[in-house]
CSV table of C-alpha atoms in Angstrom, one decimal:
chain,number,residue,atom,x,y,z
A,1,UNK,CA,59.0,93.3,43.0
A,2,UNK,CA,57.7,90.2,43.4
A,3,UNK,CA,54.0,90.5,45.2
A,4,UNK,CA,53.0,87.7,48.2
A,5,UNK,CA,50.1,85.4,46.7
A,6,UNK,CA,48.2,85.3,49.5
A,7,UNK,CA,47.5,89.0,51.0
A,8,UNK,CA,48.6,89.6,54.4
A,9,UNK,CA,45.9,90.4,57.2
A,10,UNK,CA,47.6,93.4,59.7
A,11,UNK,CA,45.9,95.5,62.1
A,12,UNK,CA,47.4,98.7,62.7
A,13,UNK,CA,47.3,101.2,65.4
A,14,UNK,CA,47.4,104.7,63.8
A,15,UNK,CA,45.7,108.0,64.6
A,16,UNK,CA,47.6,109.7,61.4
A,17,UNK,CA,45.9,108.7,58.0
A,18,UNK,CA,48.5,110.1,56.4
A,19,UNK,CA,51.3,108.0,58.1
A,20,UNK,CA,49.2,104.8,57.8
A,21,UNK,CA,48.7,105.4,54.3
A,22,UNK,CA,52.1,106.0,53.6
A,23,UNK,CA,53.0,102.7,55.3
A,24,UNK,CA,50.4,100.7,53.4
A,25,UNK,CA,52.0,102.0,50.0
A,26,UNK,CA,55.6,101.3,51.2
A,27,UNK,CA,54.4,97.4,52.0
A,28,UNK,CA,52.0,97.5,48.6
A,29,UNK,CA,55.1,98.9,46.5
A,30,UNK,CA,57.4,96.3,47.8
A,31,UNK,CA,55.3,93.7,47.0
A,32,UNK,CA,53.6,93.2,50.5
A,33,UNK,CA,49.7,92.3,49.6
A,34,UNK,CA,47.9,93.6,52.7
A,35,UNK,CA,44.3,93.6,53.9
A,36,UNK,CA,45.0,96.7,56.4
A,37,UNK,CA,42.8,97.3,59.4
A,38,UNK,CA,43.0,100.6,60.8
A,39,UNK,CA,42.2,101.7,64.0
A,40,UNK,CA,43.2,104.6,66.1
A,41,UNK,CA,42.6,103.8,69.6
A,42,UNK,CA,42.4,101.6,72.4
A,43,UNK,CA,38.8,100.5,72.1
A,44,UNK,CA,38.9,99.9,68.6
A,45,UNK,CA,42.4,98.2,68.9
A,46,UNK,CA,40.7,95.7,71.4
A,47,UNK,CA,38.1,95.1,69.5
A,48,UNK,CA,39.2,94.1,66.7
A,49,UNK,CA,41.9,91.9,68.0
A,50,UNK,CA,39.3,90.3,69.9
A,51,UNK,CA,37.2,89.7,67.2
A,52,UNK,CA,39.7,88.4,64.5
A,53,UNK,CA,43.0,87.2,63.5
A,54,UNK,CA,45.9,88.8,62.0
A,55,UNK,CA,49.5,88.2,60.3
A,56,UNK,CA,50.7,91.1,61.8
A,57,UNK,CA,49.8,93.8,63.7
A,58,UNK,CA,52.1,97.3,63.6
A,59,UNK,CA,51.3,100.1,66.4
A,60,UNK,CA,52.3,103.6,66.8
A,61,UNK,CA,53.8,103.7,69.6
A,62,UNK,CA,52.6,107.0,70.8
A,63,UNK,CA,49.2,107.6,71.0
A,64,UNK,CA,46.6,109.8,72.7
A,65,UNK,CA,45.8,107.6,75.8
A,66,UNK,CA,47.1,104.7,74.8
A,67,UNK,CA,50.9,104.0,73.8
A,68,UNK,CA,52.4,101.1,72.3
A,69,UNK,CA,53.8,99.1,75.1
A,70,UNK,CA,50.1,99.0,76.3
A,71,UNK,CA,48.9,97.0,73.2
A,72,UNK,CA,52.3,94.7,73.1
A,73,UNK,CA,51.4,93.3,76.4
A,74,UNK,CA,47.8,92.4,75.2
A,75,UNK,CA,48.8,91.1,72.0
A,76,UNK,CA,51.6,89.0,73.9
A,77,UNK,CA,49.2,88.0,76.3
A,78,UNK,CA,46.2,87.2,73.9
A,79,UNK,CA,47.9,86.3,70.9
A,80,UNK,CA,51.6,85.4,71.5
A,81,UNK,CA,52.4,84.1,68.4
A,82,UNK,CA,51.5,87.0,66.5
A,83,UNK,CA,54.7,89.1,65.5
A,84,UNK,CA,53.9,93.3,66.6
A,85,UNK,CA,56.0,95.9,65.1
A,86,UNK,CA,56.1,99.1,67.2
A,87,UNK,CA,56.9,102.3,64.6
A,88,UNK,CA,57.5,105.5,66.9
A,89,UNK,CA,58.4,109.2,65.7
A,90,UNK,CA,61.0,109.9,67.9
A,91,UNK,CA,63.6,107.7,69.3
A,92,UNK,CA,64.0,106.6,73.0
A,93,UNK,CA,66.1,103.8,73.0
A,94,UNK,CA,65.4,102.7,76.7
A,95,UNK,CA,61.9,102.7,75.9
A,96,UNK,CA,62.9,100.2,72.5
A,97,UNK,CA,64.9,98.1,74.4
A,98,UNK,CA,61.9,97.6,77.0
A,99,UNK,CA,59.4,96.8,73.9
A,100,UNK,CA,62.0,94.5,72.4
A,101,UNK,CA,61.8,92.4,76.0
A,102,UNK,CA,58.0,92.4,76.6
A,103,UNK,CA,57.8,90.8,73.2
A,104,UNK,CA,58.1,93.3,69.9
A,105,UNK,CA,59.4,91.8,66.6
A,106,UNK,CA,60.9,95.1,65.7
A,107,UNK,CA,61.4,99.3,66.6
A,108,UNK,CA,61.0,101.1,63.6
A,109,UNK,CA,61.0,105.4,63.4
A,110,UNK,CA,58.6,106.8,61.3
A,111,UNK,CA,62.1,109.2,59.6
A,112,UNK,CA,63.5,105.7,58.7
A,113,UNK,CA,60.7,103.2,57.5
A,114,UNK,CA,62.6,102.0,54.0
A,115,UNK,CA,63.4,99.3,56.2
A,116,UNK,CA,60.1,98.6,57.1
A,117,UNK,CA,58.9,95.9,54.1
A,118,UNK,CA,61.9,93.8,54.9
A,119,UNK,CA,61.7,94.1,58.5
A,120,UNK,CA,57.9,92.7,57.8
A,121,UNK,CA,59.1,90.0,55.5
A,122,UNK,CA,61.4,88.7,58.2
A,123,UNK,CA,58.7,88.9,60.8
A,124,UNK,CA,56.3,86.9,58.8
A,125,UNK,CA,59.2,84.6,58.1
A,126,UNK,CA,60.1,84.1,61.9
A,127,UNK,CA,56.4,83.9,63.3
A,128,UNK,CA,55.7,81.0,60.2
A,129,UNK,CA,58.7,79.1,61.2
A,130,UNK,CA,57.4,79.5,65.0
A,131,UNK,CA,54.2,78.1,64.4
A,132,UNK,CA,55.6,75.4,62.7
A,133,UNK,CA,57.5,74.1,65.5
A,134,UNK,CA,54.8,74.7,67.7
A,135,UNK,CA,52.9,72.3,65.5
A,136,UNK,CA,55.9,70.0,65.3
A,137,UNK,CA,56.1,69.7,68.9
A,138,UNK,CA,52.5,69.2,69.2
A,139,UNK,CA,52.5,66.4,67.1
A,140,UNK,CA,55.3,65.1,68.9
A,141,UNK,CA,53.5,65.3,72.6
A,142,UNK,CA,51.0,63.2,70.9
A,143,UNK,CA,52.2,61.0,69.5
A,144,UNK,CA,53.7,60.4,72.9
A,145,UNK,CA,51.3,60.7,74.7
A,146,UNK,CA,49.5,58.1,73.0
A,147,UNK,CA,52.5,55.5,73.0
A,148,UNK,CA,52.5,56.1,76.7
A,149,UNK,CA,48.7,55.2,77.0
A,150,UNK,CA,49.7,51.9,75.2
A,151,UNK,CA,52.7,51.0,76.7
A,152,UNK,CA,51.1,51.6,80.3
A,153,UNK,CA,48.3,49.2,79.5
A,154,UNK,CA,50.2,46.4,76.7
A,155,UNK,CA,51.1,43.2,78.8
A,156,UNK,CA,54.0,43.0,76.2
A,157,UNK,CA,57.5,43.5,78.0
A,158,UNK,CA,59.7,45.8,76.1
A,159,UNK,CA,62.5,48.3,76.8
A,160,UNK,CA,64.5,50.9,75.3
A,161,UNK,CA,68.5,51.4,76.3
A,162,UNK,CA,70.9,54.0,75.3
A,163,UNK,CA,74.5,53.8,74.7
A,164,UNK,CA,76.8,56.0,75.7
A,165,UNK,CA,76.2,55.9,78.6
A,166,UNK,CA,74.5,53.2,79.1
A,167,UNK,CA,70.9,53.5,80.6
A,168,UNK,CA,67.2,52.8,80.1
A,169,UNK,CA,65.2,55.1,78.7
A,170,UNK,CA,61.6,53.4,78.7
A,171,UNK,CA,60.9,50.3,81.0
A,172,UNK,CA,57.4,49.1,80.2
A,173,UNK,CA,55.5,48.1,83.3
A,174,UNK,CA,55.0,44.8,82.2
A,175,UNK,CA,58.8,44.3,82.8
A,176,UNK,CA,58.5,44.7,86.5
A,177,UNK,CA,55.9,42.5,86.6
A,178,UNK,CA,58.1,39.9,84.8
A,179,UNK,CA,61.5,40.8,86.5
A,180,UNK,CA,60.4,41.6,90.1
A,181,UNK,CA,62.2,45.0,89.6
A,182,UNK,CA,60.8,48.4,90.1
A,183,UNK,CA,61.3,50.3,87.4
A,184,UNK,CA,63.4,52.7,89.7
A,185,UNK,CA,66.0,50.1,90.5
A,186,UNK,CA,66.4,49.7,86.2
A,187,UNK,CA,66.7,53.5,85.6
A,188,UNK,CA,69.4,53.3,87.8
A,189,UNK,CA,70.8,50.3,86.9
A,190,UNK,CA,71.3,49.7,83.4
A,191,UNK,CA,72.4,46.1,84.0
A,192,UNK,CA,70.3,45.3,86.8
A,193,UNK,CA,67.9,43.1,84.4
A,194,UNK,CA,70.6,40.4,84.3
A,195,UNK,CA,70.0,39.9,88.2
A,196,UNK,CA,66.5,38.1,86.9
A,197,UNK,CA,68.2,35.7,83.9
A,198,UNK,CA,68.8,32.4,85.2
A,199,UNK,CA,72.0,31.6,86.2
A,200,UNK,CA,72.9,29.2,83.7
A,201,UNK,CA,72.1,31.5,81.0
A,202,UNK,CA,73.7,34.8,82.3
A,203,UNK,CA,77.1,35.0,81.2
A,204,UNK,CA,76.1,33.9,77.4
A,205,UNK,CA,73.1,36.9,77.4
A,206,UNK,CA,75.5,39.3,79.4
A,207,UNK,CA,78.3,38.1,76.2
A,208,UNK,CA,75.4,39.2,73.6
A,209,UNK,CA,74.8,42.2,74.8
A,210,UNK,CA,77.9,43.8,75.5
A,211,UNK,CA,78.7,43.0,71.9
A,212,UNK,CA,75.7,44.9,70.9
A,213,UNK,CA,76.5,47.8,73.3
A,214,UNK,CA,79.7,47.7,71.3
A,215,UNK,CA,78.7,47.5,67.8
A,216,UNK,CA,80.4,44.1,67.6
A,217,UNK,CA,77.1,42.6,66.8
A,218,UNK,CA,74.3,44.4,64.8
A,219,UNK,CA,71.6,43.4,67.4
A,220,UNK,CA,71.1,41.8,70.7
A,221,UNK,CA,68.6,39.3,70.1
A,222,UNK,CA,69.2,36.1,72.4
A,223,UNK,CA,66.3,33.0,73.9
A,224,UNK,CA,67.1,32.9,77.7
A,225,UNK,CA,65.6,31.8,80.5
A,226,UNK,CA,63.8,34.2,83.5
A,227,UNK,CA,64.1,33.5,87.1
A,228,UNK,CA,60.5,35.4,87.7
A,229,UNK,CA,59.6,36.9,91.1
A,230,UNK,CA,57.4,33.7,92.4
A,231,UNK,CA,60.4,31.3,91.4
A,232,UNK,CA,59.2,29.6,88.6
């Protein structure tokens, strides 16, 4: 098997050597590289997870004063991007179907953990594709964010119109100041802009851009005349 290049940080909640070690060779044989933290209680488990980050974290789900819903709930809380596989000894399916709603990736039994390196694999899959949309979307707010600051303060007039259905999606405010028309009245409106071409000019501007709307032309692009709030 193939092994990951870059080793795999997990912190694992485990009170059994022998089961965690088991576990690490099951990953290691499979190809998993892992830098394994153990710990084998609550304090510890805090601890570290305050104190560092990790790729994955696995938890037994039954411990001595501490179980594993306990440490979902903080890990969801503190670091919810960070995919936690609960691995229990017996099965109590109510008590999986509750971990799989406050959060866990997976439910694993200890009787059954063959499954356990491609359930990881998938987690690490899910949680990389996760962050990357979280980045994406970041990106995205700022980028927005940034073309709202302009907008709001450019004395350029500009808007942007969808088609089917028609309707504005961006009126800049330098168009009300132009038009005489709250921004309101053009969000509601999608034609209401023609109410501020000159009269003469109307029907010839109204003729252009119904042919874009259409696809009849390939743009709208027309010189017309503007009837602006003071008259002139």
């Amino acid at each position: 098997m193939k092994q990951t290049q870059q080793p795999i940080r997990v912190l694992h909640l485990e009170d059994s050597p022998f089961d965690a070690a088991l576990i690490q060779d099951l990953l290691e044989a499979d190809g998993l590289a892992c830098e394994i933290v153990r710990v084998d209680n609550r304090e510890h488990f805090e601890a570290a997870l305050a104190e560092d980050a990790f790729d994955l974290i696995l938890c037994d789900h039954n411990l001595q004063g501490y179980d594993g819903s306990s440490a979902l709930k903080l890990v969801r809380e503190t670091h919810p991007l960070t995919p936690v596989m609960l691995i229990s000894g017996a099965l109590d399916e109510e008590e999986a179907v509750k971990c799989l709603r406050l959060g866990a990736t997976d439910y694993l039994l200890k009787q059954r953990l063959d499954r356990l390196p491609s359930a990881v694999r998938r987690a690490l899959q899910e949680a990389g594709e996760q962050r990357q949309r979280q980045e994406a979307e970041a990106k995205l707010h700022e980028s927005e964010e940034r073309f709202r600051q302009l907008a709001e303060h450019s004395p350029d007039v500009f808007w942007f119109v969808g088609l089917k259905p028609e309707r504005f999606l961006y009126v800049s405010p330098a168009v009300e100041k132009l038009l005489g028309l709250p921004a309101e009245r053009l969000y509601q409106d999608a034609r209401a802009w023609l109410m501020a071409v000159h009269a003469d000019d109307q029907a010839r501007v109204q003729k252009a851009f119904e042919a874009a709307c259409s696809g009849e032309a390939v743009r709208f692009e027309a010189d017309y005349r503007v009837i602006r709030p003071d008259g002139s």
